[in-house]
Amino acid sequence: MAFASFAEFIAMGGHATYVWAAWGVTSVLLAGCVLHARAERRQLMRSLARRERREQRLAARRGEATMESHQSGGES
Amino acid sequence: MWSFIHKLGSPKWFYGISARLMPWFWVAAAVLIAVGSVWGLAFAPADYQQGNSFRIIYVHVPAAFLAQSIFVSMAVAGVVFMVWKIKVADMAAAMMAPLGAAMTFIALFSGAVWGVPTWGTWWMWDARLTSMLILLFLYLGVIALRGAFTSRDSASRAASVLAMVGVINIPIIKYSVDWWYTLHQPASFTITSRPAMPTEMWLPLLIMVLGFYSFFIALTLMRTRSEILRRESSKRWVRELAVEER
Amino acid sequence: MPRGESRLIDDARLASRGEPRTGLAVAVWATLKRDLTQLARRRGDVLNPLVFFALVITLFPIGISPDPELLATIAPGLLWVAALLSALLSLDSLFRSDFDDGSLEQLLLAPHPLPMLGLAKVAVHWLLTGLPLALMAPVLGIMLSLPAGSYLMLAVSLALGSASLSLIGAIGAALTVGLSRGGVLLSLLVLPLYIPVLIFGAGAVQASILGDGAAAHLAILGALLALALMLAPWAIAAALRISING
């Protein structure tokens, strides 16, 4: 341990502003990268699922329509 | 060998294998960065010349390493994409560029902040900082060029060519800037070049560097997986996947 | 041998005799001649960079100070930066008109290696931009009270360096020629790559002012030019293919 107390650790021997500014910006940017990647993935999955649901709905509707036409047109 | 390359070229295969690899890299990144930070911030001895301000080295140097490595990886991915037409390589390259720019920014910012207690000024035309600044412009150029094209294929190929041109130029730029700096400022000392670091100083640095590399790999894998889904969204396996994960 | 077939062969022989020669040298020479004639007709494109060069040099004494001693110390750098920006200004039109009227596409379809044809176009650009800038620089040097004895070095270093600038710049011009607003992007792509040339070009003039030999600088400028000559044509050709097909 290079420091005697926690207060000394925060003070960084008088260089607190510089050390914590550099480390702070770095950790914010790294965390931002992770959060951005997670949000990106979640949004993507949601939009893919939405699209899939819509297409299934459309397919189902189309299926009903063909069924009806088949019934009215008799067996073929 | 060739079958391996072609397997790697299949986005679906890559999506599967990266799912298994990614957690390991995330764990490695988290552990290494946590250990390196605590060690570097609290346990490493203060520098006899710079005092505690030298602890900035533990973010400055890993970020600077990564900034250069990411550009090289981007160019390698560009070559792989241009030669073997492997789309995954281009997706990875596209995802790497913003992270590389962010790392360059971190290196620049921490270098500038470090300059205040060391040189008494926020900015010096130090050789290392100057070549970092130029590297940032190179990254911005690649990102801007990719964004300027409407056709995705042209954008990918143009960005690959520019990354290759850039990577040939990086060493030339670095050496010429070093040379220029020694000519104009003969006897001032650079922040990170020191004769010999004691073990308890460079070991946490090594750990941080490894942690940053793991972070880069994990994040690139994760974002490449998203990019695969985005570009292959009309493929059958992606659609099945979307239904499963709902 | 049936009669019809022999006649066919005869016809082919006749045709090959009557056709113009189509060697690589002929194609390169034709490209050179065509571009020179075209630029001779559009004198504005040739004159604008020179006027711009003179204008920028006029701005500096007004913006900084008319003090001859101060100007003399910064003159080498100013002249080099201004010349570099003037060369950059003319790059956007390097392939633009050929792209617009479709003759670039014809160049791609020609049975000759595209890198060589691109090199011919770059040579014309250097002849009509780099060389005039180098010849004009000493005159502007007088206005900035550039110390005596460095005028020849200024012209020589600019002539040598601007050839590399044209080659590197042509890569950027080829990458952005298909984009509607490529001008600003072009400078973002190209300027970082210009830095080594600027360092050694301005360094040569500075060295000749200080009385050191500038031969080393010229040698490095020559080496940069050799490297650019070797690699840039391929990058230009690849970039042109991307811009045309995209």
PDB file of C-alpha atoms in Angstrom, chain B residues 31-182:
ATOM      1  CA  VAL B  31     -10.619  -9.194 -13.688  1.00  0.00           C
ATOM      2  CA  LEU B  32      -7.449  -7.821 -15.275  1.00  0.00           C
ATOM      3  CA  ILE B  33      -8.661  -4.221 -15.351  1.00  0.00           C
ATOM      4  CA  ALA B  34      -9.928  -4.436 -11.759  1.00  0.00           C
ATOM      5  CA  VAL B  35      -6.677  -5.963 -10.456  1.00  0.00           C
ATOM      6  CA  GLY B  36      -4.525  -3.587 -12.513  1.00  0.00           C
ATOM      7  CA  SER B  37      -6.485  -0.529 -11.383  1.00  0.00           C
ATOM      8  CA  VAL B  38      -6.332  -1.332  -7.673  1.00  0.00           C
ATOM      9  CA  TRP B  39      -2.684  -2.291  -7.902  1.00  0.00           C
ATOM     10  CA  GLY B  40      -1.721   0.693 -10.009  1.00  0.00           C
ATOM     11  CA  LEU B  41      -3.745   3.244  -8.084  1.00  0.00           C
ATOM     12  CA  ALA B  42      -3.188   2.128  -4.506  1.00  0.00           C
ATOM     13  CA  PHE B  43      -0.250  -0.277  -4.251  1.00  0.00           C
ATOM     14  CA  ALA B  44       2.349   0.703  -6.824  1.00  0.00           C
ATOM     15  CA  PRO B  45       4.967   3.012  -5.282  1.00  0.00           C
ATOM     16  CA  ALA B  46       4.905   6.688  -6.237  1.00  0.00           C
ATOM     17  CA  ASP B  47       7.452   7.829  -8.794  1.00  0.00           C
ATOM     18  CA  TYR B  48      10.461   9.558  -7.246  1.00  0.00           C
ATOM     19  CA  GLN B  49      10.304  12.335  -9.851  1.00  0.00           C
ATOM     20  CA  GLN B  50       6.632  12.774 -10.721  1.00  0.00           C
ATOM     21  CA  GLY B  51       5.025  11.673  -7.475  1.00  0.00           C
ATOM     22  CA  ASN B  52       1.544  10.246  -7.757  1.00  0.00           C
ATOM     23  CA  SER B  53       0.734  11.915 -11.081  1.00  0.00           C
ATOM     24  CA  PHE B  54       2.613   9.070 -12.764  1.00  0.00           C
ATOM     25  CA  ARG B  55      -0.356   6.797 -11.988  1.00  0.00           C
ATOM     26  CA  ILE B  56      -1.930   8.201 -15.173  1.00  0.00           C
ATOM     27  CA  ILE B  57       0.450   5.868 -17.006  1.00  0.00           C
ATOM     28  CA  TYR B  58      -1.866   2.954 -16.178  1.00  0.00           C
ATOM     29  CA  VAL B  59      -4.571   4.323 -18.477  1.00  0.00           C
ATOM     30  CA  HIS B  60      -2.417   6.319 -20.879  1.00  0.00           C
ATOM     31  CA  VAL B  61      -0.121   3.563 -22.088  1.00  0.00           C
ATOM     32  CA  PRO B  62      -2.743   0.787 -22.484  1.00  0.00           C
ATOM     33  CA  ALA B  63      -4.983   3.188 -24.413  1.00  0.00           C
ATOM     34  CA  ALA B  64      -2.086   4.280 -26.638  1.00  0.00           C
ATOM     35  CA  PHE B  65      -1.104   0.637 -27.312  1.00  0.00           C
ATOM     36  CA  LEU B  66      -4.652  -0.269 -28.144  1.00  0.00           C
ATOM     37  CA  ALA B  67      -5.128   2.781 -30.369  1.00  0.00           C
ATOM     38  CA  GLN B  68      -2.272   1.630 -32.592  1.00  0.00           C
ATOM     39  CA  SER B  69      -3.145  -2.072 -32.457  1.00  0.00           C
ATOM     40  CA  ILE B  70      -6.752  -1.432 -33.405  1.00  0.00           C
ATOM     41  CA  PHE B  71      -5.688   0.460 -36.518  1.00  0.00           C
ATOM     42  CA  VAL B  72      -3.434  -2.422 -37.518  1.00  0.00           C
ATOM     43  CA  SER B  73      -6.227  -4.951 -36.842  1.00  0.00           C
ATOM     44  CA  MET B  74      -8.557  -2.835 -38.925  1.00  0.00           C
ATOM     45  CA  ALA B  75      -6.119  -2.903 -41.835  1.00  0.00           C
ATOM     46  CA  VAL B  76      -5.610  -6.673 -41.455  1.00  0.00           C
ATOM     47  CA  ALA B  77      -9.380  -7.154 -41.454  1.00  0.00           C
ATOM     48  CA  GLY B  78      -9.477  -4.960 -44.563  1.00  0.00           C
ATOM     49  CA  VAL B  79      -6.939  -7.183 -46.321  1.00  0.00           C
ATOM     50  CA  VAL B  80      -8.874 -10.315 -45.313  1.00  0.00           C
ATOM     51  CA  PHE B  81     -12.062  -8.745 -46.616  1.00  0.00           C
ATOM     52  CA  MET B  82     -10.530  -7.610 -49.912  1.00  0.00           C
ATOM     53  CA  VAL B  83      -8.625 -10.828 -50.623  1.00  0.00           C
ATOM     54  CA  TRP B  84     -10.987 -13.570 -49.406  1.00  0.00           C
ATOM     55  CA  LYS B  85     -14.249 -11.562 -49.547  1.00  0.00           C
ATOM     56  CA  ILE B  86     -14.978 -12.538 -45.947  1.00  0.00           C
ATOM     57  CA  LYS B  87     -17.773 -10.249 -44.839  1.00  0.00           C
ATOM     58  CA  VAL B  88     -17.300 -10.907 -41.125  1.00  0.00           C
ATOM     59  CA  ALA B  89     -13.858  -9.285 -41.363  1.00  0.00           C
ATOM     60  CA  ASP B  90     -15.385  -6.112 -42.727  1.00  0.00           C
ATOM     61  CA  MET B  91     -18.097  -6.100 -40.070  1.00  0.00           C
ATOM     62  CA  ALA B  92     -15.405  -6.396 -37.391  1.00  0.00           C
ATOM     63  CA  ALA B  93     -13.403  -3.592 -39.014  1.00  0.00           C
ATOM     64  CA  ALA B  94     -16.463  -1.347 -39.054  1.00  0.00           C
ATOM     65  CA  MET B  95     -17.072  -2.025 -35.360  1.00  0.00           C
ATOM     66  CA  MET B  96     -13.427  -1.511 -34.390  1.00  0.00           C
ATOM     67  CA  ALA B  97     -13.075   1.994 -35.802  1.00  0.00           C
ATOM     68  CA  PRO B  98     -15.120   3.908 -33.191  1.00  0.00           C
ATOM     69  CA  LEU B  99     -13.435   2.022 -30.336  1.00  0.00           C
ATOM     70  CA  GLY B 100     -10.034   2.843 -31.821  1.00  0.00           C
ATOM     71  CA  ALA B 101     -10.972   6.509 -32.026  1.00  0.00           C
ATOM     72  CA  ALA B 102     -12.172   6.388 -28.410  1.00  0.00           C
ATOM     73  CA  MET B 103      -8.881   4.808 -27.304  1.00  0.00           C
ATOM     74  CA  THR B 104      -6.913   7.452 -29.196  1.00  0.00           C
ATOM     75  CA  PHE B 105      -8.974  10.103 -27.482  1.00  0.00           C
ATOM     76  CA  ILE B 106      -8.301   8.546 -24.061  1.00  0.00           C
ATOM     77  CA  ALA B 107      -4.565   8.474 -24.782  1.00  0.00           C
ATOM     78  CA  LEU B 108      -4.648  12.110 -25.907  1.00  0.00           C
ATOM     79  CA  PHE B 109      -6.746  13.297 -22.988  1.00  0.00           C
ATOM     80  CA  SER B 110      -4.758  11.462 -20.328  1.00  0.00           C
ATOM     81  CA  GLY B 111      -1.534  12.667 -21.966  1.00  0.00           C
ATOM     82  CA  ALA B 112      -2.745  16.269 -21.905  1.00  0.00           C
ATOM     83  CA  VAL B 113      -3.870  15.996 -18.276  1.00  0.00           C
ATOM     84  CA  TRP B 114      -0.560  14.394 -17.386  1.00  0.00           C
ATOM     85  CA  GLY B 115       1.185  17.321 -19.036  1.00  0.00           C
ATOM     86  CA  VAL B 116      -0.110  19.791 -16.457  1.00  0.00           C
ATOM     87  CA  PRO B 117       1.894  18.519 -13.458  1.00  0.00           C
ATOM     88  CA  THR B 118       4.817  17.415 -15.667  1.00  0.00           C
ATOM     89  CA  TRP B 119       5.311  20.267 -18.122  1.00  0.00           C
ATOM     90  CA  GLY B 120       3.086  22.889 -16.520  1.00  0.00           C
ATOM     91  CA  THR B 121       0.899  23.110 -19.621  1.00  0.00           C
ATOM     92  CA  TRP B 122      -2.062  21.246 -21.081  1.00  0.00           C
ATOM     93  CA  TRP B 123      -0.523  20.714 -24.451  1.00  0.00           C
ATOM     94  CA  MET B 124       3.017  20.227 -25.652  1.00  0.00           C
ATOM     95  CA  TRP B 125       3.934  19.216 -29.174  1.00  0.00           C
ATOM     96  CA  ASP B 126       5.462  16.099 -27.714  1.00  0.00           C
ATOM     97  CA  ALA B 127       6.319  13.465 -30.313  1.00  0.00           C
ATOM     98  CA  ARG B 128       4.047  10.843 -28.785  1.00  0.00           C
ATOM     99  CA  LEU B 129       1.075  13.167 -28.353  1.00  0.00           C
ATOM    100  CA  THR B 130       1.516  14.584 -31.861  1.00  0.00           C
ATOM    101  CA  SER B 131       1.495  11.187 -33.529  1.00  0.00           C
ATOM    102  CA  MET B 132      -1.534  10.230 -31.402  1.00  0.00           C
ATOM    103  CA  LEU B 133      -3.318  13.332 -32.664  1.00  0.00           C
ATOM    104  CA  ILE B 134      -2.533  12.383 -36.261  1.00  0.00           C
ATOM    105  CA  LEU B 135      -3.766   8.852 -35.550  1.00  0.00           C
ATOM    106  CA  LEU B 136      -7.052  10.323 -34.311  1.00  0.00           C
ATOM    107  CA  PHE B 137      -7.429  12.155 -37.630  1.00  0.00           C
ATOM    108  CA  LEU B 138      -6.717   8.915 -39.501  1.00  0.00           C
ATOM    109  CA  TYR B 139      -9.460   7.161 -37.524  1.00  0.00           C
ATOM    110  CA  LEU B 140     -11.895  10.002 -38.171  1.00  0.00           C
ATOM    111  CA  GLY B 141     -11.067   9.796 -41.876  1.00  0.00           C
ATOM    112  CA  VAL B 142     -11.828   6.067 -42.040  1.00  0.00           C
ATOM    113  CA  ILE B 143     -15.090   6.497 -40.116  1.00  0.00           C
ATOM    114  CA  ALA B 144     -16.144   9.472 -42.254  1.00  0.00           C
ATOM    115  CA  LEU B 145     -15.304   7.691 -45.508  1.00  0.00           C
ATOM    116  CA  ARG B 146     -17.334   4.644 -44.515  1.00  0.00           C
ATOM    117  CA  GLY B 147     -20.257   6.871 -43.632  1.00  0.00           C
ATOM    118  CA  ALA B 148     -20.098   8.855 -46.874  1.00  0.00           C
ATOM    119  CA  PHE B 149     -20.995   5.999 -49.218  1.00  0.00           C
ATOM    120  CA  THR B 150     -24.599   4.971 -49.794  1.00  0.00           C
ATOM    121  CA  SER B 151     -23.744   1.492 -51.038  1.00  0.00           C
ATOM    122  CA  ARG B 152     -22.514  -0.741 -48.239  1.00  0.00           C
ATOM    123  CA  ASP B 153     -20.162  -2.747 -50.434  1.00  0.00           C
ATOM    124  CA  SER B 154     -18.405   0.347 -51.773  1.00  0.00           C
ATOM    125  CA  ALA B 155     -18.159   1.762 -48.258  1.00  0.00           C
ATOM    126  CA  SER B 156     -16.544  -1.446 -47.006  1.00  0.00           C
ATOM    127  CA  ARG B 157     -14.012  -1.627 -49.803  1.00  0.00           C
ATOM    128  CA  ALA B 158     -13.157   2.072 -49.656  1.00  0.00           C
ATOM    129  CA  ALA B 159     -12.649   1.918 -45.887  1.00  0.00           C
ATOM    130  CA  SER B 160     -10.462  -1.173 -46.321  1.00  0.00           C
ATOM    131  CA  VAL B 161      -8.255   0.561 -48.900  1.00  0.00           C
ATOM    132  CA  LEU B 162      -7.932   3.643 -46.695  1.00  0.00           C
ATOM    133  CA  ALA B 163      -7.075   1.526 -43.635  1.00  0.00           C
ATOM    134  CA  MET B 164      -4.346  -0.236 -45.621  1.00  0.00           C
ATOM    135  CA  VAL B 165      -2.932   3.063 -46.894  1.00  0.00           C
ATOM    136  CA  GLY B 166      -3.089   4.411 -43.348  1.00  0.00           C
ATOM    137  CA  VAL B 167      -1.317   1.447 -41.804  1.00  0.00           C
ATOM    138  CA  ILE B 168       1.570   1.771 -44.253  1.00  0.00           C
ATOM    139  CA  ASN B 169       1.815   5.428 -43.319  1.00  0.00           C
ATOM    140  CA  ILE B 170       1.606   5.055 -39.528  1.00  0.00           C
ATOM    141  CA  PRO B 171       5.252   3.981 -39.048  1.00  0.00           C
ATOM    142  CA  ILE B 172       6.428   6.643 -41.501  1.00  0.00           C
ATOM    143  CA  ILE B 173       4.437   9.302 -39.654  1.00  0.00           C
ATOM    144  CA  LYS B 174       5.693   8.048 -36.302  1.00  0.00           C
ATOM    145  CA  TYR B 175       9.357   8.127 -37.294  1.00  0.00           C
ATOM    146  CA  SER B 176       9.141  11.471 -39.033  1.00  0.00           C
ATOM    147  CA  VAL B 177       7.354  13.026 -36.048  1.00  0.00           C
ATOM    148  CA  ASP B 178       9.981  11.585 -33.674  1.00  0.00           C
ATOM    149  CA  TRP B 179      12.691  12.982 -35.878  1.00  0.00           C
ATOM    150  CA  TRP B 180      10.987  16.380 -36.085  1.00  0.00           C
ATOM    151  CA  TYR B 181      10.584  16.472 -32.317  1.00  0.00           C
ATOM    152  CA  THR B 182      14.220  15.692 -31.535  1.00  0.00           C
TER     153      THR B 182
END
